[in-house]
């Protein structure tokens, strides 16, 4: 009778251990693994630019660039400057207007995917024709005569900033899915010293032009 007690006690302890394992350890392990997977997935998503539908922005698709905050104008479009050409980059005055779509071309594309990444140099090109016989790529232009801010215009690189004027980058704001566009092509030239800037707006003569060296414009990307 007494010899069977240790065996009975072992069975009870074994059952207790299994209960603890099932009731506490396993759920905790599952929670930890799920949490780690969520962190890895979030970190992966955080590398990419997301459109208004929550999908990654792709470099072979067309997107409208629109202000994230109402009252700043409509979508990105051509704006006339002091001369007929080159055309400047700006926003439509009507908030309901989408403007012209753009296509992104990364400086260093990833061969395994076509998602546009944050903080990487890329070209921004209007997928539209203009009256000027030139490229519709965005580029850094001269300073605005009134405000002294550097304008965003269209065309290929020129002597303004050498061969780097066409490269911009998309940076995350504090709000998921809302971004800023910067000119700071350090991926194109890591040893160069640039006067970097974030794209904002200038309102002059009934037009909304994009320019650096002022308040930043929060934007979103809407697929066509």
mmCIF file of C-alpha atoms in Angstrom:
data_model
loop_
_atom_site.group_PDB
_atom_site.id
_atom_site.type_symbol
_atom_site.label_atom_id
_atom_site.label_comp_id
_atom_site.label_asym_id
_atom_site.label_seq_id
_atom_site.Cartn_x
_atom_site.Cartn_y
_atom_site.Cartn_z
ATOM 1 C CA UNK A 1 0.000 0.000 0.000
ATOM 2 C CA UNK A 2 2.726 2.421 1.003
ATOM 3 C CA UNK A 3 4.891 1.392 -1.946
ATOM 4 C CA UNK A 4 2.217 2.567 -4.384
ATOM 5 C CA UNK A 5 2.073 6.085 -2.987
ATOM 6 C CA UNK A 6 5.239 7.337 -4.731
ATOM 7 C CA UNK A 7 3.895 6.079 -8.051
ATOM 8 C CA UNK A 8 0.591 7.822 -7.397
ATOM 9 C CA UNK A 9 2.424 11.008 -6.496
ATOM 10 C CA UNK A 10 4.498 10.813 -9.676
ATOM 11 C CA UNK A 11 1.337 10.475 -11.754
ATOM 12 C CA UNK A 12 -0.218 13.489 -10.021
ATOM 13 C CA UNK A 13 2.914 15.587 -10.528
ATOM 14 C CA UNK A 14 3.143 14.530 -14.165
ATOM 15 C CA UNK A 15 -0.482 15.500 -14.761
ATOM 16 C CA UNK A 16 0.111 18.826 -12.984
ATOM 17 C CA UNK A 17 3.144 19.521 -15.171
ATOM 18 C CA UNK A 18 1.129 18.795 -18.313
ATOM 19 C CA UNK A 19 -1.637 21.074 -17.098
ATOM 20 C CA UNK A 20 0.803 23.921 -16.459
ATOM 21 C CA UNK A 21 2.393 23.333 -19.849
ATOM 22 C CA UNK A 22 -0.922 23.346 -21.672
ATOM 23 C CA UNK A 23 -2.613 26.102 -19.676
ATOM 24 C CA UNK A 24 0.274 28.525 -19.261
ATOM 25 C CA UNK A 25 3.519 27.724 -21.045
ATOM 26 C CA UNK A 26 2.155 26.861 -24.470
ATOM 27 C CA UNK A 27 -0.199 29.869 -24.745
ATOM 28 C CA UNK A 28 2.637 32.104 -23.538
ATOM 29 C CA UNK A 29 4.991 30.573 -26.118
ATOM 30 C CA UNK A 30 2.383 31.040 -28.842
ATOM 31 C CA UNK A 31 1.888 34.650 -27.717
ATOM 32 C CA UNK A 32 5.622 35.334 -27.865
ATOM 33 C CA UNK A 33 5.946 33.760 -31.318
ATOM 34 C CA UNK A 34 2.919 35.670 -32.614
ATOM 35 C CA UNK A 35 4.289 38.895 -31.191
ATOM 36 C CA UNK A 36 7.672 38.298 -32.832
ATOM 37 C CA UNK A 37 5.990 37.546 -36.161
ATOM 38 C CA UNK A 38 3.931 40.734 -35.878
ATOM 39 C CA UNK A 39 7.045 42.800 -35.156
ATOM 40 C CA UNK A 40 8.865 41.300 -38.130
ATOM 41 C CA UNK A 41 5.869 41.871 -40.412
ATOM 42 C CA UNK A 42 5.497 45.467 -39.182
ATOM 43 C CA UNK A 43 9.201 46.138 -39.712
ATOM 44 C CA UNK A 44 8.945 44.738 -43.233
ATOM 45 C CA UNK A 45 5.886 46.837 -44.095
ATOM 46 C CA UNK A 46 7.544 49.930 -42.603
ATOM 47 C CA UNK A 47 10.204 49.811 -45.320
ATOM 48 C CA UNK A 48 7.645 50.406 -48.071
ATOM 49 C CA UNK A 49 5.491 53.303 -49.211
ATOM 50 C CA UNK A 50 1.753 52.570 -48.804
ATOM 51 C CA UNK A 51 -1.038 54.031 -50.945
ATOM 52 C CA UNK A 52 -4.473 55.189 -49.762
ATOM 53 C CA UNK A 53 -5.797 51.621 -50.095
ATOM 54 C CA UNK A 54 -3.111 50.256 -47.778
ATOM 55 C CA UNK A 55 -1.229 48.550 -50.617
ATOM 56 C CA UNK A 56 2.506 48.985 -51.300
ATOM 57 C CA UNK A 57 3.288 51.593 -53.959
ATOM 58 C CA UNK A 58 4.920 49.930 -56.975
ATOM 59 C CA UNK A 59 7.410 51.459 -59.377
ATOM 60 C CA UNK A 60 5.571 50.280 -62.509
ATOM 61 C CA UNK A 61 2.196 51.753 -61.588
ATOM 62 C CA UNK A 62 0.695 55.239 -61.817
ATOM 63 C CA UNK A 63 -0.329 57.205 -58.708
ATOM 64 C CA UNK A 64 -1.835 60.585 -57.977
ATOM 65 C CA UNK A 65 -0.022 62.689 -55.401
ATOM 66 C CA UNK A 66 -2.518 64.536 -53.229
ATOM 67 C CA UNK A 67 -2.325 66.671 -50.069
ATOM 68 C CA UNK A 68 -3.123 64.659 -46.953
ATOM 69 C CA UNK A 69 -4.821 67.637 -45.312
ATOM 70 C CA UNK A 70 -7.842 69.380 -46.797
ATOM 71 C CA UNK A 71 -7.497 73.012 -47.776
ATOM 72 C CA UNK A 72 -4.113 72.654 -49.478
ATOM 73 C CA UNK A 73 -5.367 72.150 -53.036
ATOM 74 C CA UNK A 74 -5.864 69.253 -55.397
ATOM 75 C CA UNK A 75 -3.489 66.741 -56.944
ATOM 76 C CA UNK A 76 -0.022 67.359 -58.358
ATOM 77 C CA UNK A 77 -0.057 68.938 -61.809
ATOM 78 C CA UNK A 78 1.828 71.189 -64.225
ATOM 79 C CA UNK A 79 1.944 74.866 -63.294
ATOM 80 C CA UNK A 80 3.144 77.600 -65.631
ATOM 81 C CA UNK A 81 6.073 79.727 -64.504
ATOM 82 C CA UNK A 82 7.294 83.121 -65.642
ATOM 83 C CA UNK A 83 8.264 81.606 -69.001
ATOM 84 C CA UNK A 84 6.260 79.129 -71.124
ATOM 85 C CA UNK A 85 8.863 76.418 -70.471
ATOM 86 C CA UNK A 86 9.934 74.681 -68.376
ATOM 87 C CA UNK A 87 6.693 73.947 -66.602
ATOM 88 C CA UNK A 88 6.719 73.972 -62.819
ATOM 89 C CA UNK A 89 5.287 71.296 -60.526
ATOM 90 C CA UNK A 90 2.372 72.397 -58.395
ATOM 91 C CA UNK A 91 -1.085 71.519 -57.126
ATOM 92 C CA UNK A 92 -4.438 72.071 -58.786
ATOM 93 C CA UNK A 93 -6.476 74.800 -57.133
ATOM 94 C CA UNK A 94 -9.570 72.585 -56.976
ATOM 95 C CA UNK A 95 -9.389 70.009 -54.170
ATOM 96 C CA UNK A 96 -11.585 67.582 -56.090
ATOM 97 C CA UNK A 97 -9.138 67.457 -59.012
ATOM 98 C CA UNK A 98 -6.716 64.509 -59.029
ATOM 99 C CA UNK A 99 -4.129 66.211 -61.236
ATOM 100 C CA UNK A 100 -1.786 64.092 -63.345
ATOM 101 C CA UNK A 101 -0.506 60.659 -62.275
ATOM 102 C CA UNK A 102 3.181 60.043 -61.662
ATOM 103 C CA UNK A 103 5.470 57.055 -62.014
ATOM 104 C CA UNK A 104 8.386 56.338 -59.663
ATOM 105 C CA UNK A 105 11.734 55.031 -60.907
ATOM 106 C CA UNK A 106 14.146 54.000 -58.122
ATOM 107 C CA UNK A 107 17.817 54.888 -58.507
ATOM 108 C CA UNK A 108 18.752 51.412 -57.245
ATOM 109 C CA UNK A 109 15.844 49.080 -58.050
ATOM 110 C CA UNK A 110 15.392 45.796 -56.211
ATOM 111 C CA UNK A 111 15.345 42.902 -58.651
ATOM 112 C CA UNK A 112 13.229 40.704 -56.383
ATOM 113 C CA UNK A 113 10.293 43.108 -56.076
ATOM 114 C CA UNK A 114 8.888 46.366 -57.424
ATOM 115 C CA UNK A 115 7.735 48.049 -54.205
ATOM 116 C CA UNK A 116 8.859 51.630 -53.652
ATOM 117 C CA UNK A 117 10.921 51.940 -50.480
ATOM 118 C CA UNK A 118 11.140 54.779 -47.997
ATOM 119 C CA UNK A 119 14.213 57.017 -47.825
ATOM 120 C CA UNK A 120 15.577 55.824 -51.170
ATOM 121 C CA UNK A 121 16.440 58.046 -54.128
ATOM 122 C CA UNK A 122 14.041 57.875 -57.055
ATOM 123 C CA UNK A 123 12.806 59.805 -60.060
ATOM 124 C CA UNK A 124 9.255 61.189 -60.132
ATOM 125 C CA UNK A 125 7.784 61.569 -63.632
ATOM 126 C CA UNK A 126 4.374 62.836 -64.716
ATOM 127 C CA UNK A 127 2.709 60.165 -66.858
ATOM 128 C CA UNK A 128 1.361 62.907 -69.116
ATOM 129 C CA UNK A 129 2.348 65.041 -72.095
ATOM 130 C CA UNK A 130 3.056 68.755 -71.862
ATOM 131 C CA UNK A 131 3.306 71.575 -74.371
ATOM 132 C CA UNK A 132 7.045 71.782 -73.717
ATOM 133 C CA UNK A 133 9.386 69.596 -75.750
ATOM 134 C CA UNK A 134 11.116 68.187 -72.683
ATOM 135 C CA UNK A 135 10.940 65.469 -70.078
ATOM 136 C CA UNK A 136 8.136 65.553 -67.517
ATOM 137 C CA UNK A 137 10.471 64.373 -64.743
ATOM 138 C CA UNK A 138 10.469 66.431 -61.584
ATOM 139 C CA UNK A 139 13.702 68.252 -60.881
ATOM 140 C CA UNK A 140 15.094 70.907 -58.620
ATOM 141 C CA UNK A 141 14.966 74.337 -60.238
ATOM 142 C CA UNK A 142 16.142 77.854 -59.516
ATOM 143 C CA UNK A 143 15.055 79.971 -56.559
ATOM 144 C CA UNK A 144 11.743 81.772 -56.719
ATOM 145 C CA UNK A 145 12.411 85.493 -57.173
ATOM 146 C CA UNK A 146 9.898 86.542 -54.511
ATOM 147 C CA UNK A 147 10.239 83.959 -51.751
ATOM 148 C CA UNK A 148 13.823 82.800 -52.374
ATOM 149 C CA UNK A 149 12.678 79.183 -52.138
ATOM 150 C CA UNK A 150 13.900 76.543 -54.584
ATOM 151 C CA UNK A 151 11.185 75.563 -57.021
ATOM 152 C CA UNK A 152 10.321 72.089 -58.271
ATOM 153 C CA UNK A 153 10.074 72.143 -62.055
ATOM 154 C CA UNK A 154 10.044 69.607 -64.891
ATOM 155 C CA UNK A 155 12.813 68.518 -67.239
ATOM 156 C CA UNK A 156 16.106 66.644 -67.203
ATOM 157 C CA UNK A 157 19.104 67.523 -65.023
ATOM 158 C CA UNK A 158 20.912 70.736 -65.842
ATOM 159 C CA UNK A 159 23.659 72.842 -64.316
ATOM 160 C CA UNK A 160 21.533 73.818 -61.309
ATOM 161 C CA UNK A 161 22.759 70.875 -59.235
ATOM 162 C CA UNK A 162 24.666 68.792 -61.754
ATOM 163 C CA UNK A 163 23.213 65.350 -62.440
ATOM 164 C CA UNK A 164 21.390 65.015 -59.127
ATOM 165 C CA UNK A 165 18.454 67.376 -59.600
ATOM 166 C CA UNK A 166 15.995 64.696 -60.737
ATOM 167 C CA UNK A 167 16.296 62.503 -57.646
ATOM 168 C CA UNK A 168 13.874 62.795 -54.747
ATOM 169 C CA UNK A 169 12.913 60.497 -51.889
ATOM 170 C CA UNK A 170 9.767 59.674 -49.953
ATOM 171 C CA UNK A 171 9.933 59.913 -46.161
ATOM 172 C CA UNK A 172 7.449 58.818 -43.515
ATOM 173 C CA UNK A 173 5.654 61.340 -41.322
ATOM 174 C CA UNK A 174 4.322 60.530 -37.858
ATOM 175 C CA UNK A 175 1.114 59.265 -39.477
ATOM 176 C CA UNK A 176 1.099 55.887 -41.224
ATOM 177 C CA UNK A 177 0.322 56.299 -44.928
ATOM 178 C CA UNK A 178 1.133 60.019 -44.928
ATOM 179 C CA UNK A 179 4.458 61.132 -46.367
ATOM 180 C CA UNK A 180 6.737 64.005 -47.315
ATOM 181 C CA UNK A 181 8.867 64.283 -50.428
ATOM 182 C CA UNK A 182 12.451 65.412 -49.948
ATOM 183 C CA UNK A 183 15.275 66.382 -52.210
ATOM 184 C CA UNK A 184 18.426 64.891 -50.690
ATOM 185 C CA UNK A 185 20.080 62.522 -53.216
ATOM 186 C CA UNK A 186 22.694 61.049 -50.878
ATOM 187 C CA UNK A 187 22.130 57.573 -52.296
ATOM 188 C CA UNK A 188 23.114 58.859 -55.744
ATOM 189 C CA UNK A 189 26.186 60.548 -54.288
ATOM 190 C CA UNK A 190 27.062 59.506 -50.738
ATOM 191 C CA UNK A 191 30.134 61.764 -50.611
ATOM 192 C CA UNK A 192 28.359 64.912 -51.814
ATOM 193 C CA UNK A 193 27.171 67.628 -49.470
ATOM 194 C CA UNK A 194 23.689 68.776 -50.449
ATOM 195 C CA UNK A 195 21.477 71.531 -49.120
ATOM 196 C CA UNK A 196 18.622 69.109 -48.575
ATOM 197 C CA UNK A 197 15.022 70.237 -48.333
ATOM 198 C CA UNK A 198 11.445 69.012 -47.971
ATOM 199 C CA UNK A 199 8.769 69.827 -50.532
ATOM 200 C CA UNK A 200 6.124 72.353 -49.532
ATOM 201 C CA UNK A 201 3.966 74.884 -51.361
ATOM 202 C CA UNK A 202 4.143 78.503 -52.508
ATOM 203 C CA UNK A 203 0.906 80.357 -53.238
ATOM 204 C CA UNK A 204 1.453 83.188 -55.686
ATOM 205 C CA UNK A 205 -0.682 84.807 -58.381
ATOM 206 C CA UNK A 206 -3.476 82.286 -57.941
ATOM 207 C CA UNK A 207 -1.138 79.302 -58.383
ATOM 208 C CA UNK A 208 0.107 76.647 -55.985
ATOM 209 C CA UNK A 209 3.712 75.717 -56.768
ATOM 210 C CA UNK A 210 5.886 73.109 -55.073
ATOM 211 C CA UNK A 211 9.147 74.307 -53.555
ATOM 212 C CA UNK A 212 11.741 73.486 -50.916
ATOM 213 C CA UNK A 213 12.922 75.506 -47.890
ATOM 214 C CA UNK A 214 9.554 76.125 -46.247
ATOM 215 C CA UNK A 215 6.823 74.255 -44.425
ATOM 216 C CA UNK A 216 6.504 70.607 -45.456
ATOM 217 C CA UNK A 217 3.477 69.364 -47.392
ATOM 218 C CA UNK A 218 2.030 66.069 -46.066
ATOM 219 C CA UNK A 219 0.878 63.946 -49.000
ATOM 220 C CA UNK A 220 -0.739 60.621 -49.848
ATOM 221 C CA UNK A 221 -0.509 58.393 -52.907
ATOM 222 C CA UNK A 222 -3.719 57.379 -54.603
ATOM 223 C CA UNK A 223 -3.673 54.674 -57.265
ATOM 224 C CA UNK A 224 -5.362 55.557 -60.541
#
